[in-house]
């Protein structure tokens, strides 16, 4: 599967950004799609995931209440709406595919998109 992420950029603290990731190459029915991120000098960490049915979104504690994940099966695209951004949200965000909507390590990775939040 190919995962094409877009929507990263520069935002001020308190601002918003929307990430998109389109999947192609095979059906992702019965899988989950989501996002991990990697801050400078840090390892990759789970952000959010959702089943292809649109059910069971799961969020990291650090983003819950500020980020919203959604999926459009007709477009094979997952979205991450990020609000109330903080400088600590600065990271490369990776689109991912999983067998289940969990915080576990993904099965597939896309290329990253950089999000920079200024204070």
PDB file of C-alpha atoms in Angstrom:
ATOM      1  CA  UNK A   1       0.000   0.000   0.000  1.00  0.00           C
ATOM      2  CA  UNK A   2       1.141   3.562  -0.728  1.00  0.00           C
ATOM      3  CA  UNK A   3       0.335   6.280   1.798  1.00  0.00           C
ATOM      4  CA  UNK A   4       0.541   9.904   0.670  1.00  0.00           C
ATOM      5  CA  UNK A   5       0.365  12.433   3.502  1.00  0.00           C
ATOM      6  CA  UNK A   6      -0.137  16.158   3.122  1.00  0.00           C
ATOM      7  CA  UNK A   7      -1.195  19.224   5.086  1.00  0.00           C
ATOM      8  CA  UNK A   8       1.784  19.854   7.302  1.00  0.00           C
ATOM      9  CA  UNK A   9       3.257  23.312   7.741  1.00  0.00           C
ATOM     10  CA  UNK A  10       3.814  26.113  10.180  1.00  0.00           C
ATOM     11  CA  UNK A  11       1.253  27.172  12.775  1.00  0.00           C
ATOM     12  CA  UNK A  12       1.282  29.396  15.808  1.00  0.00           C
ATOM     13  CA  UNK A  13       0.543  28.051  19.255  1.00  0.00           C
ATOM     14  CA  UNK A  14      -3.199  27.855  19.680  1.00  0.00           C
ATOM     15  CA  UNK A  15      -3.725  27.494  15.960  1.00  0.00           C
ATOM     16  CA  UNK A  16      -4.994  24.652  13.795  1.00  0.00           C
ATOM     17  CA  UNK A  17      -3.819  22.417  10.979  1.00  0.00           C
ATOM     18  CA  UNK A  18      -5.416  19.538   9.081  1.00  0.00           C
ATOM     19  CA  UNK A  19      -3.435  16.562   7.856  1.00  0.00           C
ATOM     20  CA  UNK A  20      -4.642  14.213   5.134  1.00  0.00           C
ATOM     21  CA  UNK A  21      -3.386  10.827   4.039  1.00  0.00           C
ATOM     22  CA  UNK A  22      -4.603   9.013   0.945  1.00  0.00           C
ATOM     23  CA  UNK A  23      -4.026   5.280   0.627  1.00  0.00           C
ATOM     24  CA  UNK A  24      -3.683   3.464  -2.670  1.00  0.00           C
ATOM     25  CA  UNK A  25      -2.606   0.085  -3.916  1.00  0.00           C
ATOM     26  CA  UNK A  26      -5.009  -2.199  -2.093  1.00  0.00           C
ATOM     27  CA  UNK A  27      -8.217  -2.231  -0.099  1.00  0.00           C
ATOM     28  CA  UNK A  28      -7.922  -1.195   3.520  1.00  0.00           C
ATOM     29  CA  UNK A  29     -11.301  -2.552   4.552  1.00  0.00           C
ATOM     30  CA  UNK A  30     -11.071  -4.125   8.011  1.00  0.00           C
ATOM     31  CA  UNK A  31      -7.815  -2.312   8.759  1.00  0.00           C
ATOM     32  CA  UNK A  32      -7.148   0.834  10.737  1.00  0.00           C
ATOM     33  CA  UNK A  33      -5.425   4.005   9.618  1.00  0.00           C
ATOM     34  CA  UNK A  34      -3.864   6.670  11.728  1.00  0.00           C
ATOM     35  CA  UNK A  35      -0.856   8.734  12.667  1.00  0.00           C
ATOM     36  CA  UNK A  36       2.404   8.495  14.539  1.00  0.00           C
ATOM     37  CA  UNK A  37       4.822  11.373  15.039  1.00  0.00           C
ATOM     38  CA  UNK A  38       8.492  11.927  15.704  1.00  0.00           C
ATOM     39  CA  UNK A  39       9.713  15.065  17.427  1.00  0.00           C
ATOM     40  CA  UNK A  40      13.310  16.239  16.925  1.00  0.00           C
ATOM     41  CA  UNK A  41      15.690  13.958  18.781  1.00  0.00           C
ATOM     42  CA  UNK A  42      12.903  11.654  19.941  1.00  0.00           C
ATOM     43  CA  UNK A  43      11.492   8.287  18.928  1.00  0.00           C
ATOM     44  CA  UNK A  44       8.274   7.753  17.044  1.00  0.00           C
ATOM     45  CA  UNK A  45       5.131   7.850  19.135  1.00  0.00           C
ATOM     46  CA  UNK A  46       1.486   7.015  18.627  1.00  0.00           C
ATOM     47  CA  UNK A  47      -0.919   9.904  17.971  1.00  0.00           C
ATOM     48  CA  UNK A  48      -4.293   8.552  16.828  1.00  0.00           C
ATOM     49  CA  UNK A  49      -5.916   5.721  14.900  1.00  0.00           C
ATOM     50  CA  UNK A  50      -9.349   4.751  13.627  1.00  0.00           C
ATOM     51  CA  UNK A  51     -10.942   1.688  12.060  1.00  0.00           C
ATOM     52  CA  UNK A  52     -11.751   1.802   8.350  1.00  0.00           C
ATOM     53  CA  UNK A  53     -15.415   1.660   9.392  1.00  0.00           C
ATOM     54  CA  UNK A  54     -14.972   4.984  11.143  1.00  0.00           C
ATOM     55  CA  UNK A  55     -15.476   3.422  14.535  1.00  0.00           C
ATOM     56  CA  UNK A  56     -13.266   3.207  17.616  1.00  0.00           C
ATOM     57  CA  UNK A  57     -10.991   6.228  17.348  1.00  0.00           C
ATOM     58  CA  UNK A  58      -8.090   5.965  19.757  1.00  0.00           C
ATOM     59  CA  UNK A  59      -5.991   8.932  20.850  1.00  0.00           C
ATOM     60  CA  UNK A  60      -2.776   9.467  22.729  1.00  0.00           C
ATOM     61  CA  UNK A  61      -3.386  11.213  26.046  1.00  0.00           C
ATOM     62  CA  UNK A  62      -1.272  14.149  24.914  1.00  0.00           C
ATOM     63  CA  UNK A  63      -3.634  14.991  22.026  1.00  0.00           C
ATOM     64  CA  UNK A  64      -7.023  13.828  23.288  1.00  0.00           C
ATOM     65  CA  UNK A  65      -9.533  16.652  23.239  1.00  0.00           C
ATOM     66  CA  UNK A  66      -7.449  18.691  20.792  1.00  0.00           C
ATOM     67  CA  UNK A  67      -7.036  16.365  17.796  1.00  0.00           C
ATOM     68  CA  UNK A  68      -9.802  14.613  15.863  1.00  0.00           C
ATOM     69  CA  UNK A  69      -9.235  11.699  13.504  1.00  0.00           C
ATOM     70  CA  UNK A  70     -11.707  10.773  10.790  1.00  0.00           C
ATOM     71  CA  UNK A  71     -11.805   8.597   7.693  1.00  0.00           C
ATOM     72  CA  UNK A  72     -13.470   8.773   4.289  1.00  0.00           C
ATOM     73  CA  UNK A  73     -13.627   5.283   2.858  1.00  0.00           C
ATOM     74  CA  UNK A  74     -14.847   6.473  -0.515  1.00  0.00           C
ATOM     75  CA  UNK A  75     -11.613   8.405  -0.873  1.00  0.00           C
ATOM     76  CA  UNK A  76      -9.392   5.961   1.057  1.00  0.00           C
ATOM     77  CA  UNK A  77      -8.294   8.972   3.057  1.00  0.00           C
ATOM     78  CA  UNK A  78      -7.724   9.549   6.753  1.00  0.00           C
ATOM     79  CA  UNK A  79      -7.673  13.019   8.268  1.00  0.00           C
ATOM     80  CA  UNK A  80      -6.224  14.504  11.433  1.00  0.00           C
ATOM     81  CA  UNK A  81      -7.744  17.793  12.534  1.00  0.00           C
ATOM     82  CA  UNK A  82      -5.339  19.418  14.982  1.00  0.00           C
ATOM     83  CA  UNK A  83      -6.556  22.304  17.150  1.00  0.00           C
ATOM     84  CA  UNK A  84      -5.104  24.233  20.089  1.00  0.00           C
ATOM     85  CA  UNK A  85      -1.656  23.362  18.827  1.00  0.00           C
ATOM     86  CA  UNK A  86       1.280  23.523  21.208  1.00  0.00           C
ATOM     87  CA  UNK A  87       5.003  23.879  20.480  1.00  0.00           C
ATOM     88  CA  UNK A  88       5.438  20.313  21.750  1.00  0.00           C
ATOM     89  CA  UNK A  89       3.266  19.120  18.857  1.00  0.00           C
ATOM     90  CA  UNK A  90       6.150  20.005  16.541  1.00  0.00           C
ATOM     91  CA  UNK A  91       7.136  16.783  14.798  1.00  0.00           C
ATOM     92  CA  UNK A  92       7.170  14.847  11.574  1.00  0.00           C
ATOM     93  CA  UNK A  93       3.763  13.179  11.343  1.00  0.00           C
ATOM     94  CA  UNK A  94       3.585   9.748   9.679  1.00  0.00           C
ATOM     95  CA  UNK A  95       0.476   8.191   8.209  1.00  0.00           C
ATOM     96  CA  UNK A  96       0.162   4.532   9.212  1.00  0.00           C
ATOM     97  CA  UNK A  97      -1.864   1.377   8.653  1.00  0.00           C
ATOM     98  CA  UNK A  98      -2.606  -1.178  11.358  1.00  0.00           C
ATOM     99  CA  UNK A  99      -4.470  -4.475  11.596  1.00  0.00           C
ATOM    100  CA  UNK A 100      -6.464  -3.064  14.524  1.00  0.00           C
ATOM    101  CA  UNK A 101      -7.052   0.390  15.978  1.00  0.00           C
ATOM    102  CA  UNK A 102      -4.540   0.240  18.805  1.00  0.00           C
ATOM    103  CA  UNK A 103      -1.542   2.139  20.078  1.00  0.00           C
ATOM    104  CA  UNK A 104       0.678  -0.660  18.824  1.00  0.00           C
ATOM    105  CA  UNK A 105       3.345  -0.546  16.164  1.00  0.00           C
ATOM    106  CA  UNK A 106       1.968  -0.106  12.635  1.00  0.00           C
ATOM    107  CA  UNK A 107       2.110  -2.546   9.769  1.00  0.00           C
ATOM    108  CA  UNK A 108       2.712   0.115   7.115  1.00  0.00           C
ATOM    109  CA  UNK A 109       4.257   3.597   7.136  1.00  0.00           C
ATOM    110  CA  UNK A 110       3.860   6.491   4.762  1.00  0.00           C
ATOM    111  CA  UNK A 111       6.248   9.345   4.236  1.00  0.00           C
ATOM    112  CA  UNK A 112       6.139  12.032   6.886  1.00  0.00           C
ATOM    113  CA  UNK A 113       4.807  15.542   6.788  1.00  0.00           C
ATOM    114  CA  UNK A 114       6.403  18.190   8.996  1.00  0.00           C
ATOM    115  CA  UNK A 115       4.331  20.178  11.468  1.00  0.00           C
ATOM    116  CA  UNK A 116       6.030  23.116  13.175  1.00  0.00           C
ATOM    117  CA  UNK A 117       4.282  25.029  15.950  1.00  0.00           C
ATOM    118  CA  UNK A 118       5.802  28.314  17.022  1.00  0.00           C
ATOM    119  CA  UNK A 119       5.302  29.817  20.475  1.00  0.00           C
TER     120      UNK A 119
END
